[in-house]
Coordinates of C-alpha atoms in Angstrom, one line a residue:
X8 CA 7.1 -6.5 3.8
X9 CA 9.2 -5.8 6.8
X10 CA 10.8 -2.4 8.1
X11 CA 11.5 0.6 5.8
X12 CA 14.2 3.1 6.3
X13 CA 12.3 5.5 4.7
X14 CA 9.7 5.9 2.7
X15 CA 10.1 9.4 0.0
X16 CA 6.9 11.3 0.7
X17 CA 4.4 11.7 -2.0
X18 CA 2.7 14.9 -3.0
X19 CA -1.2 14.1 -3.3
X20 CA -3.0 15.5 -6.4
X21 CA -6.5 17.1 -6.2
X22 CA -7.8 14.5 -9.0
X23 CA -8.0 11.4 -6.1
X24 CA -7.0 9.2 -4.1
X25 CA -3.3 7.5 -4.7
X26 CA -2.9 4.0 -4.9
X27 CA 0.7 2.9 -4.1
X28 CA 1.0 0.0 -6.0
X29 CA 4.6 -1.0 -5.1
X30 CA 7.6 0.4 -2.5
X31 CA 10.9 2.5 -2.8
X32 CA 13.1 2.2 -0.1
X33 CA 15.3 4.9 -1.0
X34 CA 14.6 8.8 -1.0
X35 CA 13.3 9.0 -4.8
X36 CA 9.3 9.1 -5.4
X37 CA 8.2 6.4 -6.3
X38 CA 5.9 6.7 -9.7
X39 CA 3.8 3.7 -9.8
X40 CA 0.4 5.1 -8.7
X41 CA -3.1 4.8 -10.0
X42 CA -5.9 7.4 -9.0
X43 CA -9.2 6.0 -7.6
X44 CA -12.1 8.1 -9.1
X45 CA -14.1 7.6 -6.9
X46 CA -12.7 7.1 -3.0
X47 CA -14.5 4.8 -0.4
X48 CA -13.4 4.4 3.2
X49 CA -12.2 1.6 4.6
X50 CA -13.9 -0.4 7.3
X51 CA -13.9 -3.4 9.0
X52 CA -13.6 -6.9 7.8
X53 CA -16.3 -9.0 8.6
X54 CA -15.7 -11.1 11.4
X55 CA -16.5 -15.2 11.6
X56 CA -18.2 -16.8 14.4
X57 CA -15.8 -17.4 17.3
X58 CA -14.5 -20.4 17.3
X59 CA -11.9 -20.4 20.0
X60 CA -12.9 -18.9 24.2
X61 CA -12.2 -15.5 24.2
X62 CA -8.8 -14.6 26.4
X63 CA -9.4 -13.1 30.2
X64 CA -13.0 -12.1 31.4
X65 CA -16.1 -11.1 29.0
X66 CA -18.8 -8.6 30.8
X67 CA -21.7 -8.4 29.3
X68 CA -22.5 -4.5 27.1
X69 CA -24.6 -4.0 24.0
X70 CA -22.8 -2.9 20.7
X71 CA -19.7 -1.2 21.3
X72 CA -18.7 2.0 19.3
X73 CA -15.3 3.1 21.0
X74 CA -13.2 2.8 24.5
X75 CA -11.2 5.1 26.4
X76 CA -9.2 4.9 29.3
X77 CA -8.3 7.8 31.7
X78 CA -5.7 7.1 34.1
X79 CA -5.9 9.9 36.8
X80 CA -9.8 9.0 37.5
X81 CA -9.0 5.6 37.1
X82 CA -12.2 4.9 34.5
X83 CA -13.0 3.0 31.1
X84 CA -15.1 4.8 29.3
X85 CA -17.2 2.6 27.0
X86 CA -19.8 4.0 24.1
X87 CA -22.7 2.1 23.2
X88 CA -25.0 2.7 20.3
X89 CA -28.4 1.5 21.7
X90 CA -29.6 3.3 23.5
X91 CA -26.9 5.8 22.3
X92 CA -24.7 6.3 25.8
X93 CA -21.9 6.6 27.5
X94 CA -20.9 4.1 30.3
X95 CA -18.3 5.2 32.9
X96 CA -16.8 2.4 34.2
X97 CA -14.3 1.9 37.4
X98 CA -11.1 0.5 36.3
X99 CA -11.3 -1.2 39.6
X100 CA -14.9 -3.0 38.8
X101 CA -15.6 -3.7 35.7
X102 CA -18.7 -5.4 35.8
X103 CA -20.9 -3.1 35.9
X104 CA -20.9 0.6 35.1
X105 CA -20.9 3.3 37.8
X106 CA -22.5 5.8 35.7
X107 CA -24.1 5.8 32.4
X108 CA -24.7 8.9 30.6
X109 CA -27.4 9.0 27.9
X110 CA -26.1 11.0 24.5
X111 CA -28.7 12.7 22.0
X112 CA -26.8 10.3 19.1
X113 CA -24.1 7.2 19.2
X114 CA -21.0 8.5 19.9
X115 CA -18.3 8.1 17.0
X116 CA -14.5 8.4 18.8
X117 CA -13.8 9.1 22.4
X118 CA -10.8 11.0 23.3
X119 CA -9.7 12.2 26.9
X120 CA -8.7 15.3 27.6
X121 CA -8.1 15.9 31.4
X122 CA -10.8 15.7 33.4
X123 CA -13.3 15.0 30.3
X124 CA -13.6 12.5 27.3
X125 CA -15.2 14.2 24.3
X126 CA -17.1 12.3 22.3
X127 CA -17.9 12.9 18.7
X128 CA -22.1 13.1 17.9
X129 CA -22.0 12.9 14.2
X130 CA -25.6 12.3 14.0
X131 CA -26.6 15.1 15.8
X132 CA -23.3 17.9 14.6
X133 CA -22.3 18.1 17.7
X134 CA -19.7 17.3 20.6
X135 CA -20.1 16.4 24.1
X136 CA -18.3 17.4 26.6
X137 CA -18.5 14.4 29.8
X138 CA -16.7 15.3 33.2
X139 CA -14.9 12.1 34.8
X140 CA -15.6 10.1 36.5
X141 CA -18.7 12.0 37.8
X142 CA -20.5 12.1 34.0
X143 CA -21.5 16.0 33.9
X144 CA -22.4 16.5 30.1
X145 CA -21.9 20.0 28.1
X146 CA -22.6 19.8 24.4
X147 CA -21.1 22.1 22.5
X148 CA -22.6 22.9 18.4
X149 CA -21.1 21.9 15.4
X150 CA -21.5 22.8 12.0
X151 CA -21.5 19.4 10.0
X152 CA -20.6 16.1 11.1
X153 CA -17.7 16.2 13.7
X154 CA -15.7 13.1 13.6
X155 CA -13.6 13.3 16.5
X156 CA -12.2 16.3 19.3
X157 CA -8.9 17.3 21.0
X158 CA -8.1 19.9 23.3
X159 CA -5.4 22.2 22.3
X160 CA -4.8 24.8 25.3
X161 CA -7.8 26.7 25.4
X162 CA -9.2 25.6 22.5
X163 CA -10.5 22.7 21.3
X164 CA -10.3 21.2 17.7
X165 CA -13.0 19.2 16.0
X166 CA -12.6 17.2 12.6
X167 CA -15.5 17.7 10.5
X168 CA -16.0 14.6 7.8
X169 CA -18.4 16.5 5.8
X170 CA -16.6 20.0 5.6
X171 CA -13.3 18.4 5.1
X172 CA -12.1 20.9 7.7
X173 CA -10.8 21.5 10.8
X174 CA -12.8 23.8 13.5
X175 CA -10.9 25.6 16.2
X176 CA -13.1 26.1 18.7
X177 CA -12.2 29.0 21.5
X178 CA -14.0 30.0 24.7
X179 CA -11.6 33.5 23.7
X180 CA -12.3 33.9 20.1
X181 CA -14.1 33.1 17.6
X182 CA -14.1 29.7 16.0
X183 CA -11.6 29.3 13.2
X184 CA -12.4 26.6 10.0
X185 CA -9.1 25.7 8.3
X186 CA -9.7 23.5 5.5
X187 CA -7.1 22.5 2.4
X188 CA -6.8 19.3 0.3
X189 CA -8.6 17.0 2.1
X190 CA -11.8 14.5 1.3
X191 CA -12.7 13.7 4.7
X192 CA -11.7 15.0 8.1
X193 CA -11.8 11.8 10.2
X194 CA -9.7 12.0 13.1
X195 CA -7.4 15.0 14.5
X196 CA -4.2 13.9 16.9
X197 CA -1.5 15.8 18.9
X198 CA 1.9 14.3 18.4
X199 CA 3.4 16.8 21.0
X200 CA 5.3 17.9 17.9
X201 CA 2.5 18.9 15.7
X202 CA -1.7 18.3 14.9
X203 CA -2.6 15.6 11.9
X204 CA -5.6 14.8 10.4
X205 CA -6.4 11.4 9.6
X206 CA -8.2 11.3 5.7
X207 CA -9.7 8.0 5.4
X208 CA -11.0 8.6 1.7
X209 CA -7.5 9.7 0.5
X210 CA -6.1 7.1 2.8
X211 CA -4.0 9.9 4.1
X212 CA -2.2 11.5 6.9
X213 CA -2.0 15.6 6.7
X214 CA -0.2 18.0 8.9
X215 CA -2.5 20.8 10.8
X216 CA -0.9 24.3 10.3
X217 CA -2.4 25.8 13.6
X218 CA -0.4 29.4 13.2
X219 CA -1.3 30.1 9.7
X220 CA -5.0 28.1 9.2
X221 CA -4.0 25.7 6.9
X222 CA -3.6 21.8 5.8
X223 CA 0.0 21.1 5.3
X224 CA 1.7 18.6 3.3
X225 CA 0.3 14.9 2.9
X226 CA 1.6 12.0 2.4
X227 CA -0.2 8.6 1.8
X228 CA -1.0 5.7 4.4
X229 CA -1.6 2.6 2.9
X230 CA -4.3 1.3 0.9
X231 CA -7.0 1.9 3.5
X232 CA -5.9 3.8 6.2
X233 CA -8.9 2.8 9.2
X234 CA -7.4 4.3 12.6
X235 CA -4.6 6.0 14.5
X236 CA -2.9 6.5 17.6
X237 CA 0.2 8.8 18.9
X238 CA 3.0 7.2 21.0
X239 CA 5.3 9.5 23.8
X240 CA 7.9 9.6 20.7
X241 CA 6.0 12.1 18.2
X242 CA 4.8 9.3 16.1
X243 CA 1.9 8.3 14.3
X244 CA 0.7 4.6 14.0
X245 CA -2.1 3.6 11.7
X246 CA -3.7 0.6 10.9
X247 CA -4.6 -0.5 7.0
X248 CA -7.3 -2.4 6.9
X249 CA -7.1 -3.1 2.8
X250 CA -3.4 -4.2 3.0
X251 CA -3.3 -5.7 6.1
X252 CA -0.2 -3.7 7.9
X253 CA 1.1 -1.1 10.5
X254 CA 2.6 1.9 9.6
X255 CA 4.6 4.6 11.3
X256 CA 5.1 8.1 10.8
X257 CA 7.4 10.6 12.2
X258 CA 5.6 14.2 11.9
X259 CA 8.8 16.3 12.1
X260 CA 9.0 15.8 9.0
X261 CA 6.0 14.2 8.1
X262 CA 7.4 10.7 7.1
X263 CA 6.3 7.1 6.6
X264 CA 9.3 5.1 9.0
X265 CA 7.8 1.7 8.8
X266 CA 5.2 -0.9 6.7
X267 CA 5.0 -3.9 8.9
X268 CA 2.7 -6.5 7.9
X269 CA -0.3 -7.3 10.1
X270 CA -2.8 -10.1 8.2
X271 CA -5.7 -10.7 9.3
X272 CA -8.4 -7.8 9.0
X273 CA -6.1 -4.7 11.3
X274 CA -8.5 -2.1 12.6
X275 CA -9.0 -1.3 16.0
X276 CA -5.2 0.5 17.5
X277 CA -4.4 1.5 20.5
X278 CA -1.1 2.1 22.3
X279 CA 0.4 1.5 26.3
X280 CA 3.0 4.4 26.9
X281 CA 4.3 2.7 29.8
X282 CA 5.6 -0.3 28.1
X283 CA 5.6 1.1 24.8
X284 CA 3.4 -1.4 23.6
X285 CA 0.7 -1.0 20.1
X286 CA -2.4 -2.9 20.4
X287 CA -4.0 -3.9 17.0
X288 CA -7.3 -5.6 16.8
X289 CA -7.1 -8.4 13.7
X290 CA -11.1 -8.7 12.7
X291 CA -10.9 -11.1 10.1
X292 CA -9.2 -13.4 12.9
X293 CA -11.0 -11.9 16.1
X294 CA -7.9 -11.3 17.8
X295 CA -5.5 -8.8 19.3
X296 CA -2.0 -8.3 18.6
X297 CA 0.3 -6.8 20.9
X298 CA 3.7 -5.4 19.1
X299 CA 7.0 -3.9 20.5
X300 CA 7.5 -0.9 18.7
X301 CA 10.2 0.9 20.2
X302 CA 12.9 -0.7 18.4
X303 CA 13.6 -0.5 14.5
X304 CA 10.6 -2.3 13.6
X305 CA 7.3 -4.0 15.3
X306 CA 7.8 -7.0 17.4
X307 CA 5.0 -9.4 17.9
X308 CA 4.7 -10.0 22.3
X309 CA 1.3 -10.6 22.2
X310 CA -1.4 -12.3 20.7
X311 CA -4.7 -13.1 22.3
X312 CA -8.2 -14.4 20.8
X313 CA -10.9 -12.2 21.1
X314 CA -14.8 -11.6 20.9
X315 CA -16.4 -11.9 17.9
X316 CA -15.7 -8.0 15.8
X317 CA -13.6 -6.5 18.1
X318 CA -13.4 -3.1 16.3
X319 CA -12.1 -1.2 19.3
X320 CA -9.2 -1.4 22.0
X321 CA -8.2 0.4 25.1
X322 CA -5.2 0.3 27.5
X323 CA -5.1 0.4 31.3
X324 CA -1.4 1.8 31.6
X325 CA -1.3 1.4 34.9
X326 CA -2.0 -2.4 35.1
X327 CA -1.0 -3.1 31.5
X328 CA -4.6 -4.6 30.9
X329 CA -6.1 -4.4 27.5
X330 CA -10.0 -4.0 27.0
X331 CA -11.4 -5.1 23.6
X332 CA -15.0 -4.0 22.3
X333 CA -17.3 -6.1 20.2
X334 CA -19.2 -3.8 18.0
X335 CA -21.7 -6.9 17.9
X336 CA -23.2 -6.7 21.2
X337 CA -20.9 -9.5 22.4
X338 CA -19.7 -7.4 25.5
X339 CA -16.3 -5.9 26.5
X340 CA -13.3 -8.2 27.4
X341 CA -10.2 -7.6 29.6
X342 CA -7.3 -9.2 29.4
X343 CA -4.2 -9.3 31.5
X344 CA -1.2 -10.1 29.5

């Protein structure tokens, strides 16, 4: 299926997950839906051996978990699970890590927010706090297990899988739990127009009422929603990993825009601002797909064979370079397109 106009948005029912079992591409609901009973999240597809030389350069890390880049310091930022860690890479020299910071538990989701990347602990309910590039570590408490952190002002706000629920945490108040219809609070996002949480087990994006404490309105995302990523436009692009595709959302309203169609395992997304660019990582395939997505719908510019499970993806902005994780131990790879 190609671009949609728009998609009508679909109220969510307490009783489970909705399964969309067809499209409408005008503005009435569309009724076909069945409800799962009992809501798994999706993952990612097993990947075969390679079969075909990874694109650019391979540099030799254990199992990936998650990537981040941060422009102004200039560093990747790479989690490992064993021993649980952050590495703190130059952007500059990336074979080998200029500082590696040990965590108390494998990080889940890194996110950077000025001069830190948090790093959801899940294991361990709690967040840490790294300075770049020089690797100070704060950890900062948190009831349940957080799934991923942003930093809103002088706040900062924490998805909690668990406790379905959002925690505001304040250095000049109290913390705040806003909670609603959700399953599972799995990742929290800033569209510069609003806060979303991602809900993999209702396969579901919800708006974040900040000002009153509450979970907005929903709307569906596919058939296995897996991850997401803003853009400099106020969108929301997520990858399905059950039905193969890329979808974006506008959050003012909160609307589904497009359904492209991505086979091949899509997981791992992230996106390059400068040349407006959404890098999705095909599993089933092991490779990663650049699309243009400034235009009415996605436009394939890139494609690129990878390492064997690349679950995660990071951009270098400034150089346009893409780095892939394997979440098999088979290193980080960079790629100049």
């Amino acid at each position: 299926m190609g671009r949609l106009s728009a998609v009508s948005r679909i109220a969510i029912p307490l009783a489970g997950v909705l399964v969309l079992s067809s499209c409408s591409t005008d503005d009435t609901p569309n009724d076909s839906l069945q409800i799962v009973q009992n809501p798994v999240a999706a993952t990612a597809a097993v990947s075969p051996a390679v079969t075909v030389k990874p694109a650019g350069s391979v540099f030799a890390v254990p199992g990936v978990r998650a990537l981040v880049t941060d422009e102004a310091s200039k560093s990747l930022v790479v989690a490992v699970s064993e021993p649980p860690s952050l590495r703190i890479y130059d952007l500059a020299a990336l074979d080998a890590p200029k500082t590696t910071v040990a965590l108390p538990g494998p990080a889940e989701r890194l996110t950077v927010s000025g001069s830190q990347v948090l790093a959801s602990v899940p294991s361990k309910s709690l967040l840490a706090k790294v300075s770049l590039p020089g690797g100070a570590l704060e950890t900062v408490p948190v009831a349940g297990q957080p799934s991923a952190g942003l930093a809103d002002g002088d706040a900062t706000l924490v998805s909690v899988r668990d406790r379905k629920a959002v925690e505001v945490l304040s250095k000049n108040a109290g913390p705040r739990t806003i909670t609603g219809q959700i399953y599972s609070a799995d990742d929290v996002l800033n569209t510069g127009d609003g806060v979303v949480v991602l809900d993999k087990l209702r396969t579901a994006l919800f708006a974040v009422d900040l000002a009153e404490g509450k979970i907005g309105e929903g709307l569906r995302a596919g058939d296995g929603a897996a991850n997401a990523v803003t853009d400099d436009l106020g969108r929301v692009f997520v990858t399905d990993a059950r039905a193969g595709a890329l979808l974006a959302f506008s959050t003012t309203p909160l609307l589904l825009r497009q359904r492209y169609p991505v086979p091949g395992g899509a997981y791992g997304i992230a996106y390059d601002r400068t040349r407006g660019l959404a890098w999705v990582t095909l599993t089933e395939r092991n490779e990663v797909v650049g699309f243009d997505v400034r235009g009415g719908e996605p436009i394939e510019k890139h494609r690129f064979p990878t390492v064997r499970q690349p679950d995660s993806v990071t951009v270098d902005e400034q150089g346009g370079r893409v780095v892939v994780g394997s979440a098999i131990g088979e290193g980080i790879q960079v790629i100049t397109p």
